[in-house]
Backbone as a printed PyTorch tensor [residue, N CA C, xyz], in Angstrom:
tensor([[[116.1780, 109.0710,  82.4100],
         [115.5610, 108.3190,  82.0580],
         [114.0100, 108.1810,  81.9430]],

        [[112.8390, 108.5660,  82.0790],
         [112.0770, 108.4170,  82.4730],
         [111.6570, 106.8570,  81.5480]],

        [[111.2520, 106.8740,  82.3780],
         [110.8530, 105.4850,  82.3540],
         [108.2860, 104.9270,  82.6540]],

        [[108.6180, 104.7010,  81.3990],
         [106.8040, 104.9170,  81.3180],
         [106.7590, 103.4970,  82.5980]],

        [[104.9580, 104.0290,  82.7420],
         [103.8970, 102.6660,  84.0020],
         [103.2180, 103.2590,  83.9340]],

        [[102.8760, 102.2150,  83.8220],
         [100.5610, 101.9430,  84.0660],
         [101.0070, 103.5150,  85.2800]],

        [[ 99.0970, 103.4610,  84.9470],
         [ 99.0060, 105.3420,  86.6350],
         [ 98.5140, 103.4420,  87.5070]],

        [[ 97.7430, 102.4600,  87.3380],
         [ 98.0090, 101.3750,  88.6940],
         [ 99.2600, 100.7730,  89.1620]],

        [[ 99.9620, 100.9950,  88.4180],
         [102.1920,  99.4210,  88.7380],
         [102.2120, 100.8780,  89.5520]],

        [[101.5310, 102.2460,  89.0170],
         [102.6790, 103.4120,  89.9580],
         [102.4770, 102.7980,  90.4120]],

        [[100.1480, 103.5780,  91.6590],
         [100.2520, 102.8660,  93.1590],
         [101.2280, 101.8660,  92.8570]],

        [[100.5520, 101.2890,  92.3940],
         [100.5870, 100.0250,  93.1850],
         [102.1920,  99.4320,  93.7080]],

        [[103.5920, 100.7150,  93.1360],
         [104.7430, 100.8970,  93.1320],
         [104.4330, 101.3760,  94.5450]],

        [[103.7470, 102.4950,  95.3090],
         [103.4770, 103.5970,  95.7290],
         [102.6130, 102.7210,  97.1890]],

        [[102.2960, 102.2320,  97.0850],
         [101.9060, 101.1760,  98.1650],
         [102.7490, 100.8440,  99.0170]],

        [[103.7490,  99.2530,  97.7330],
         [104.5250,  98.7920,  98.3250],
         [105.5290,  99.4940,  98.8850]],

        [[106.1370, 101.1050,  99.5390],
         [106.7050, 101.6540,  99.4960],
         [106.5710, 102.0150, 100.5140]],

        [[104.7520, 102.2980, 100.5770],
         [103.9890, 102.6250, 102.3170],
         [104.7210, 101.2790, 104.0050]],

        [[104.3850, 100.4850, 102.7680],
         [104.4150,  99.6210, 103.8390],
         [106.0730,  99.0110, 103.9020]],

        [[106.7270,  99.4620, 103.1310],
         [107.9140,  99.2220, 103.8960],
         [107.8620, 100.4040, 104.6700]],

        [[107.4730, 100.9500, 104.2270],
         [108.5230, 102.2290, 105.2490],
         [107.2290, 101.9120, 106.8860]],

        [[106.5290, 100.9230, 106.4100],
         [105.9620, 101.2070, 107.7460],
         [106.4960, 100.5530, 108.6940]],

        [[106.7850,  99.4860, 107.7720],
         [107.8600,  98.1710, 108.5350],
         [108.8780,  98.4840, 109.9590]],

        [[109.2450,  99.5560, 108.7710],
         [110.9530,  99.7830, 110.0080],
         [110.9400,  99.0020, 111.5500]],

        [[109.4660, 100.2950, 111.8660],
         [109.8500, 100.0600, 113.5850],
         [110.0530,  98.8300, 113.8940]],

        [[110.0800,  98.1320, 113.1550],
         [109.2550,  97.0080, 113.4850],
         [110.9360,  96.1210, 113.3340]],

        [[111.0780,  96.3460, 111.9230],
         [112.6340,  95.0340, 112.1170],
         [113.8670,  96.1820, 112.7950]],

        [[113.2840,  97.2190, 113.0700],
         [114.4190,  98.4060, 113.5060],
         [114.1900,  97.8480, 115.2260]],

        [[112.9400,  97.0600, 116.5160],
         [112.9440,  96.6410, 117.3260],
         [112.8150,  95.1930, 117.6240]],

        [[113.0550,  94.8130, 116.6030],
         [113.7170,  92.9610, 115.4550],
         [114.6930,  92.7920, 116.6430]],

        [[115.4710,  93.7590, 116.1010],
         [116.7910,  94.8310, 116.2870],
         [117.4790,  94.7880, 117.3660]],

        [[116.6660,  95.8490, 117.8200],
         [117.0570,  95.7480, 119.3330],
         [116.8810,  94.4270, 120.2550]],

        [[115.8050,  93.9800, 120.2860],
         [115.7890,  93.1020, 121.1930],
         [116.2810,  92.1740, 121.1690]],

        [[116.6770,  91.8570, 119.5440],
         [117.6370,  90.8460, 118.7910],
         [119.3190,  91.1850, 120.3400]],

        [[119.7070,  92.0750, 119.5870],
         [120.7130,  92.9450, 120.0440],
         [120.7690,  92.8120, 122.2540]],

        [[120.0510,  91.9240, 122.3680],
         [119.7870,  92.1700, 123.5380],
         [120.2110,  91.1070, 124.2240]],

        [[120.0860,  89.9590, 123.3160],
         [120.6120,  88.6820, 123.9450],
         [121.5440,  88.6660, 124.2040]],

        [[122.3430,  89.6380, 123.4760],
         [124.0340,  88.7060, 123.8100],
         [124.5220,  88.5700, 122.8140]],

        [[125.3050,  88.1060, 122.8680],
         [127.3520,  87.9770, 121.4150],
         [125.8770,  88.3230, 120.5320]],

        [[126.8170,  89.1050, 120.3860],
         [126.2360,  89.4220, 118.4440],
         [127.2660,  87.9750, 116.9980]],

        [[127.9540,  87.9100, 117.7220],
         [128.4080,  87.1840, 116.2170],
         [128.0410,  85.9920, 115.9230]],

        [[127.6050,  84.8650, 117.7510],
         [126.5170,  84.0130, 117.4450],
         [124.8810,  84.1770, 116.9290]],

        [[123.8780,  85.0280, 117.2290],
         [122.9520,  85.7710, 117.0600],
         [122.0750,  85.3570, 116.1790]],

        [[121.8440,  84.6860, 115.9340],
         [120.4730,  84.0250, 114.5940],
         [119.7670,  84.6430, 114.2070]],

        [[119.2120,  84.9460, 115.0460],
         [117.9730,  86.4320, 115.5220],
         [118.3700,  88.1680, 114.5430]],

        [[119.4050,  88.4030, 115.3240],
         [120.3230,  89.9940, 114.6070],
         [120.5180,  89.1950, 113.4550]],

        [[120.5310,  88.5220, 112.7570],
         [121.5430,  88.5290, 112.2820],
         [119.8020,  88.1870, 110.8400]],

        [[119.1640,  87.4010, 111.2450],
         [118.7200,  87.2000, 110.2920],
         [117.3860,  88.4740, 110.6520]],

        [[117.7410,  89.6310, 110.9260],
         [116.6160,  91.2780, 111.9160],
         [117.7620,  91.8490, 110.3940]],

        [[119.1330,  91.5290, 111.7220],
         [119.7880,  92.6630, 109.9950],
         [119.7080,  92.9570, 108.5990]],

        [[119.6430,  91.6510, 108.4420],
         [119.3890,  91.8610, 106.8420],
         [118.2490,  91.8320, 106.1650]],

        [[116.9980,  91.4310, 106.5780],
         [116.0900,  91.7500, 106.4710],
         [115.5980,  93.0640, 106.3810]],

        [[116.1300,  94.2260, 107.3560],
         [116.2240,  95.1240, 107.5900],
         [117.4080,  95.4920, 106.3840]],

        [[118.5540,  94.9710, 105.8760],
         [119.2930,  95.8970, 104.1280],
         [118.4120,  95.4100, 103.4130]],

        [[117.4610,  93.8700, 102.7160],
         [116.7380,  94.2550, 101.5530],
         [115.2860,  94.8520, 101.7590]],

        [[114.8550,  95.5150, 102.9260],
         [113.7640,  96.1630, 103.4230],
         [114.5680,  97.2170, 102.5820]],

        [[115.5440,  98.2480, 102.8210],
         [115.8440,  99.7200, 102.8820],
         [116.9370,  99.3810, 101.0870]],

        [[117.0940,  98.7100, 101.0460],
         [117.1180,  97.8500,  99.7530],
         [116.2240,  98.2380,  98.8450]],

        [[115.6040,  97.9310,  98.9730],
         [114.3380,  98.1410,  97.7940],
         [113.5670,  99.1030,  98.2570]],

        [[113.2820, 100.3970,  99.3920],
         [113.3010, 101.6360,  99.8290],
         [114.4660, 102.4860,  98.3690]],

        [[115.3240, 101.8010,  98.6120],
         [115.7780, 103.2670,  98.3000],
         [115.3560, 102.6870,  96.3890]],

        [[115.3770, 101.6080,  95.6890],
         [115.0200, 101.1620,  94.0060],
         [113.4920, 101.8630,  93.7090]],

        [[112.9120, 101.7510,  95.3630],
         [111.2830, 101.9280,  94.8370],
         [111.0480, 103.6720,  94.5200]],

        [[111.6280, 104.2110,  95.6880],
         [111.9580, 106.3550,  95.6280],
         [113.0120, 106.4410,  93.6000]],

        [[113.8150, 105.8200,  93.7940],
         [114.3740, 106.6080,  92.5560],
         [113.3600, 106.1850,  91.1190]],

        [[112.9840, 104.3670,  91.1540],
         [111.8760, 104.3330,  89.8210],
         [111.5620, 105.3350,  90.0570]],

        [[110.4530, 105.6120,  91.1790],
         [108.8780, 106.7050,  91.4510],
         [109.3480, 107.5950,  91.1030]],

        [[110.7820, 107.6190,  90.7160],
         [111.2270, 109.7080,  90.4980],
         [111.3780, 109.8360,  89.3050]],

        [[112.1500, 108.3090,  88.6800],
         [112.0530, 108.4520,  86.8670],
         [110.6410, 107.7910,  86.1740]],

        [[109.9330, 107.3990,  87.0460],
         [107.7260, 107.2400,  87.0140],
         [107.7970, 108.6600,  85.2100]],

        [[107.3170, 107.7920,  84.0920],
         [106.7030, 108.5370,  83.1180],
         [105.2990, 106.9990,  83.1840]],

        [[103.7510, 108.3690,  84.1760],
         [102.6110, 107.8030,  84.5680],
         [101.3970, 107.7880,  82.2900]],

        [[101.8300, 106.7170,  82.7320],
         [101.4890, 106.6210,  81.7600],
         [ 99.9620, 106.4570,  82.0900]],

        [[ 98.3320, 106.7040,  80.6190],
         [ 97.1760, 106.1950,  81.4930],
         [ 97.1870, 105.8760,  80.4520]],

        [[ 96.2480, 104.3800,  80.7080],
         [ 95.8350, 103.1840,  79.2960],
         [ 95.0570, 102.8960,  78.6820]],

        [[ 93.7260, 103.8800,  78.6950],
         [ 93.3810, 104.0160,  78.7400],
         [ 92.3700, 105.1100,  77.3180]],

        [[ 94.0020, 106.3020,  77.2490],
         [ 93.6090, 107.1690,  76.3440],
         [ 94.8290, 106.3350,  75.4560]],

        [[ 94.9530, 105.2330,  75.2580],
         [ 95.8500, 104.3290,  73.8340],
         [ 95.2690, 103.7010,  72.7080]],

        [[ 95.2910, 104.0750,  72.0670],
         [ 95.1120, 103.7100,  70.8200],
         [ 96.2680, 103.6480,  69.1920]],

        [[ 96.1150, 103.1970,  68.4210],
         [ 96.6280, 102.9200,  67.2080],
         [ 96.2680, 101.6770,  66.6250]],

        [[ 97.3680, 100.9470,  65.8090],
         [ 96.9160, 100.1820,  64.8160],
         [ 98.7200,  99.8790,  65.3630]],

        [[100.3030, 100.7460,  65.6680],
         [101.3470,  99.0530,  66.5280],
         [101.4470,  99.0040,  67.7670]],

        [[101.9330,  98.1550,  67.9410],
         [102.7040,  97.7290,  68.8510],
         [103.9660,  98.7920,  70.1600]],

        [[103.1960,  99.0690,  70.8440],
         [103.3870, 100.3110,  72.2240],
         [103.3560,  99.8940,  73.2820]],

        [[103.2560, 100.2350,  73.8850],
         [103.8920, 100.6360,  75.3810],
         [102.0880, 100.7440,  76.4640]],

        [[101.4380, 100.0350,  76.5830],
         [100.8190,  99.3310,  77.0900],
         [ 99.1470,  98.7120,  76.6760]],

        [[ 99.8090,  98.3600,  74.8260],
         [ 98.7230,  97.7290,  73.8940],
         [ 98.5380,  96.0300,  74.5980]],

        [[ 97.5800,  95.3620,  73.9950],
         [ 97.6120,  93.7630,  74.1370],
         [ 97.3510,  93.0430,  72.6710]],

        [[ 99.3870,  92.4670,  72.5400],
         [ 98.9910,  92.0500,  71.8300],
         [ 99.5280,  90.6460,  71.6240]],

        [[ 98.7290,  89.8140,  70.1370],
         [ 98.2710,  88.8800,  70.0430],
         [ 99.2300,  88.1070,  68.6620]],

        [[100.0010,  86.5890,  69.0220],
         [101.0140,  86.7980,  67.7760],
         [100.7340,  85.0130,  67.8780]],

        [[101.3780,  84.7010,  67.1050],
         [101.3780,  83.5800,  65.9020],
         [102.6590,  83.0580,  65.5020]],

        [[102.8960,  81.7680,  66.9100],
         [104.0880,  81.7430,  66.1040],
         [104.5460,  80.5110,  65.0870]],

        [[104.9070,  81.1460,  63.6470],
         [105.2230,  80.3400,  62.3520],
         [105.6280,  79.2460,  62.1610]],

        [[106.6090,  78.5740,  63.2700],
         [106.6560,  77.1280,  63.5200],
         [105.3690,  76.5340,  63.4040]],

        [[105.5990,  76.2970,  64.8450],
         [104.0230,  75.9620,  65.1350],
         [103.2730,  75.6800,  65.2760]],

        [[102.7210,  77.2100,  65.0720],
         [100.6250,  78.1400,  65.3300],
         [100.2700,  77.9930,  66.3200]],

        [[101.5810,  77.8250,  67.3780],
         [101.0400,  78.2680,  69.5200],
         [101.3550,  79.4280,  68.8040]],

        [[ 98.9440,  80.1740,  69.9500],
         [ 99.5590,  80.9670,  69.9020],
         [ 99.5360,  82.2360,  71.1380]],

        [[ 99.4160,  83.2650,  71.1010],
         [100.3140,  84.3040,  71.9910],
         [ 99.5830,  85.1930,  72.7240]],

        [[ 99.6590,  85.3490,  73.8550],
         [ 99.1490,  86.3060,  73.8300],
         [ 99.9050,  87.5010,  74.7550]],

        [[100.2470,  88.4380,  74.9330],
         [100.8080,  89.7660,  75.3470],
         [100.5000,  90.3150,  75.7200]],

        [[100.9750,  91.8440,  77.4790],
         [100.5680,  93.0270,  77.4520],
         [102.1900,  93.6000,  77.4890]],

        [[102.4270,  94.7430,  76.9600],
         [103.4020,  95.0110,  76.3260],
         [103.3550,  95.8830,  77.9220]],

        [[104.3920,  96.1750,  79.3140],
         [104.3770,  97.2010,  80.2340],
         [105.5380,  97.2850,  80.2480]],

        [[105.4960,  98.5120,  81.0260],
         [107.0060,  98.5980,  81.7830],
         [107.6720,  97.4340,  82.5860]],

        [[109.2160,  97.7260,  83.4240],
         [109.7740,  96.2550,  83.6200],
         [108.9600,  96.1210,  85.4110]],

        [[108.2390,  96.5730,  86.1010],
         [108.3610,  96.4390,  87.3970],
         [106.9960,  96.2230,  86.9930]],

        [[106.2640,  96.0980,  86.4790],
         [104.6140,  95.1830,  85.6840],
         [104.9870,  94.1740,  85.6380]],

        [[105.8650,  93.6880,  84.2140],
         [105.4560,  92.3760,  83.3040],
         [105.2690,  91.9070,  84.4750]],

        [[104.6670,  90.6480,  84.2380],
         [104.0610,  89.1690,  85.3590],
         [104.0160,  87.6620,  83.8930]],

        [[105.1640,  87.9710,  83.0870],
         [104.2690,  86.8760,  82.3090],
         [103.2180,  85.2730,  82.6720]],

        [[103.4350,  85.1270,  84.6480],
         [102.0570,  84.4920,  84.4490],
         [100.8050,  84.6360,  84.5450]],

        [[101.0840,  86.5370,  84.4900],
         [ 99.6100,  87.0970,  84.4370],
         [ 98.8890,  87.6210,  82.2070]],

        [[100.2870,  87.1240,  82.0900],
         [100.2060,  87.5410,  80.3250],
         [101.0140,  89.3330,  80.3060]],

        [[101.8300,  89.5440,  81.1800],
         [102.9700,  90.6920,  80.3800],
         [103.8990,  90.5210,  80.5860]],

        [[104.1340,  91.6770,  79.6810],
         [106.0610,  92.0370,  79.5930],
         [106.3280,  92.8260,  78.8720]],

        [[107.6040,  93.0520,  79.9750],
         [108.6400,  94.9320,  79.6340],
         [108.4850,  94.9730,  78.0150]],

        [[108.4900,  95.8930,  78.3700],
         [108.7460,  96.3430,  76.9750],
         [110.2840,  96.1700,  76.2050]],

        [[110.6250,  96.2960,  77.8830],
         [112.5660,  95.8560,  77.2060],
         [112.8210,  94.6140,  77.2720]],

        [[111.7620,  93.8630,  77.3100],
         [112.3550,  91.8250,  77.3640],
         [113.0430,  92.3640,  75.2640]],

        [[113.2740,  90.9580,  75.5490],
         [113.4210,  91.1040,  73.7150],
         [112.4530,  91.2390,  72.7170]],

        [[111.3200,  89.1650,  73.6290],
         [110.0370,  89.9240,  72.8380],
         [109.4220,  91.2220,  73.1330]],

        [[109.6450,  92.1770,  74.0240],
         [108.6190,  93.2580,  73.7400],
         [109.8860,  94.6950,  72.3720]],

        [[111.1090,  93.9130,  73.0800],
         [111.3780,  95.4880,  72.3980],
         [111.1270,  95.3680,  71.1030]],

        [[111.6020,  93.4390,  71.2940],
         [111.1860,  93.6350,  69.0430],
         [109.6910,  93.9650,  68.5220]],

        [[108.6520,  93.4880,  69.5900],
         [107.1940,  93.8830,  69.2690],
         [107.0220,  95.5630,  68.4740]],

        [[107.5670,  96.4610,  69.1430],
         [107.8720,  97.5270,  69.4050],
         [107.1860,  97.2730,  68.7780]],

        [[106.3550,  99.0680,  67.6100],
         [106.5050,  99.4730,  66.7420],
         [106.0800,  98.7580,  65.1490]],

        [[105.3930,  97.5880,  65.5750],
         [105.4980,  97.0310,  64.1200],
         [103.6530,  96.4550,  64.1890]],

        [[103.2450,  96.4790,  62.8240],
         [100.8870,  96.1920,  63.3470],
         [101.5030,  95.1370,  62.9530]],

        [[ 99.5230,  94.4510,  62.5360],
         [ 98.9990,  92.9340,  62.4950],
         [100.0180,  93.3590,  60.6950]],

        [[100.2980,  91.1830,  60.8770],
         [100.9010,  91.8170,  59.4180],
         [101.8590,  91.1600,  59.3750]],

        [[103.4780,  92.0500,  60.1110],
         [104.1390,  91.6110,  60.4450],
         [104.8480,  90.9420,  61.4240]],

        [[105.8520,  89.9810,  60.4460],
         [106.1930,  88.7740,  61.1610],
         [107.6620,  89.8240,  61.3040]],

        [[107.5350,  88.9790,  62.4660],
         [109.0120,  89.6170,  63.9580],
         [109.3830,  88.6040,  64.2880]],

        [[110.9080,  88.5170,  64.2470],
         [112.0930,  87.5100,  63.5970],
         [112.6410,  87.9480,  65.9400]],

        [[112.4690,  87.5760,  66.6340],
         [113.0960,  87.6770,  68.1700],
         [114.3040,  85.8140,  68.2060]],

        [[115.1290,  86.6550,  68.6490],
         [116.2240,  86.2820,  69.2020],
         [116.1050,  85.1470,  70.5610]],

        [[116.0510,  83.8510,  71.4990],
         [115.7160,  83.5570,  72.0600],
         [116.6520,  82.8360,  72.7090]],

        [[116.9330,  81.7870,  73.9050],
         [117.8510,  81.2100,  74.0450],
         [118.2970,  80.1990,  73.0510]],

        [[116.5880,  79.4180,  72.7600],
         [116.8900,  78.2220,  72.0840],
         [117.1940,  78.3510,  69.9680]],

        [[117.5240,  79.9790,  70.4500],
         [117.6230,  80.2770,  68.8440],
         [116.9250,  81.2110,  68.6710]],

        [[116.0080,  81.3850,  67.8570],
         [115.1310,  82.1040,  67.0970],
         [113.8900,  82.0020,  66.0890]],

        [[112.5400,  82.5420,  67.4800],
         [111.5440,  82.3290,  66.9540],
         [111.0350,  83.6340,  65.4580]],

        [[109.6030,  83.0210,  64.7860],
         [109.7010,  83.6820,  63.9920],
         [108.1140,  83.8410,  63.8120]],

        [[107.1170,  85.2460,  65.3170],
         [106.4080,  85.8500,  65.2170],
         [105.5300,  86.6590,  64.1260]],

        [[103.7200,  86.0470,  64.2250],
         [103.3790,  87.1470,  63.2340],
         [102.7150,  87.4080,  63.7080]],

        [[102.2930,  89.2580,  63.3260],
         [101.1790,  89.4040,  64.8400],
         [100.1690,  89.9150,  63.8710]],

        [[ 98.9000,  89.3170,  64.6960],
         [ 97.9470,  88.6890,  64.8340],
         [ 96.4390,  89.7670,  64.8300]],

        [[ 96.8570,  90.5930,  65.9290],
         [ 96.2830,  91.4020,  66.8780],
         [ 96.7410,  92.1840,  67.7770]],

        [[ 96.2120,  93.5850,  67.1050],
         [ 96.4350,  94.8610,  68.8480],
         [ 95.8040,  94.8300,  69.0710]],

        [[ 95.7950,  94.9690,  70.4920],
         [ 94.1490,  95.9780,  71.5020],
         [ 94.6220,  96.1270,  71.8340]],

        [[ 93.7130,  96.9720,  72.8790],
         [ 94.3620,  98.5250,  74.0510],
         [ 92.3980,  98.5940,  74.7860]],

        [[ 93.5670,  97.6130,  75.6580],
         [ 92.5190,  97.1290,  76.4030],
         [ 92.2410,  98.0110,  77.3480]],

        [[ 92.9290,  99.6590,  77.9770],
         [ 93.1860, 100.3500,  79.1480],
         [ 93.0370,  99.8310,  79.6910]],

        [[ 92.6100,  99.9450,  80.8970],
         [ 93.3080,  99.6870,  82.4850],
         [ 93.2000,  98.6210,  82.9160]],

        [[ 92.3050,  97.6750,  82.2200],
         [ 91.8460,  96.4890,  82.6690],
         [ 92.8880,  95.5520,  82.7300]],

        [[ 94.0490,  95.6640,  81.2770],
         [ 94.9510,  94.8400,  80.7250],
         [ 95.6650,  94.6430,  83.1510]],

        [[ 96.0600,  95.9750,  83.6150],
         [ 97.1050,  95.2060,  84.7110],
         [ 96.6420,  95.2330,  85.7390]],

        [[ 94.4470,  94.8850,  86.2350],
         [ 94.5120,  94.9270,  87.0740],
         [ 94.4890,  93.4570,  87.8900]],

        [[ 94.9900,  93.7840,  89.3940],
         [ 94.6390,  92.3660,  91.1170],
         [ 93.4340,  91.7940,  90.4690]]])
């Protein structure tokens, strides 16, 4: 299954993968040095280095698979009047009148602190396909929340810049 990702998000994953691969020799060296310190059963340095290696290799495997499944979307070419991947949507909570602004991106790019959510998240998936003026009911852990969509914008690649 192809997973949409912005060109910028894709490049960020490529860069992370390259860095992890570049760090491999240092991790292997740390394991070698810890092994040379003797008894491996009580060697915290060895255990830590092996754990770091395991986490790094798992991330490398994940990134390689994710990149292979990626469908790169050029955010600068998107437009329309419906909520889709890559748009920035403004919502008003119907009950509290609180405004929220989210950019809909892929799961590897979502960062709520930066205002982006995954199209696969409960909020992201509920919003897809709706247009300005629509009210959308979303099930969240503390119950249902109803949002009215007040704006849909296509800001292009500037939405994922770091």
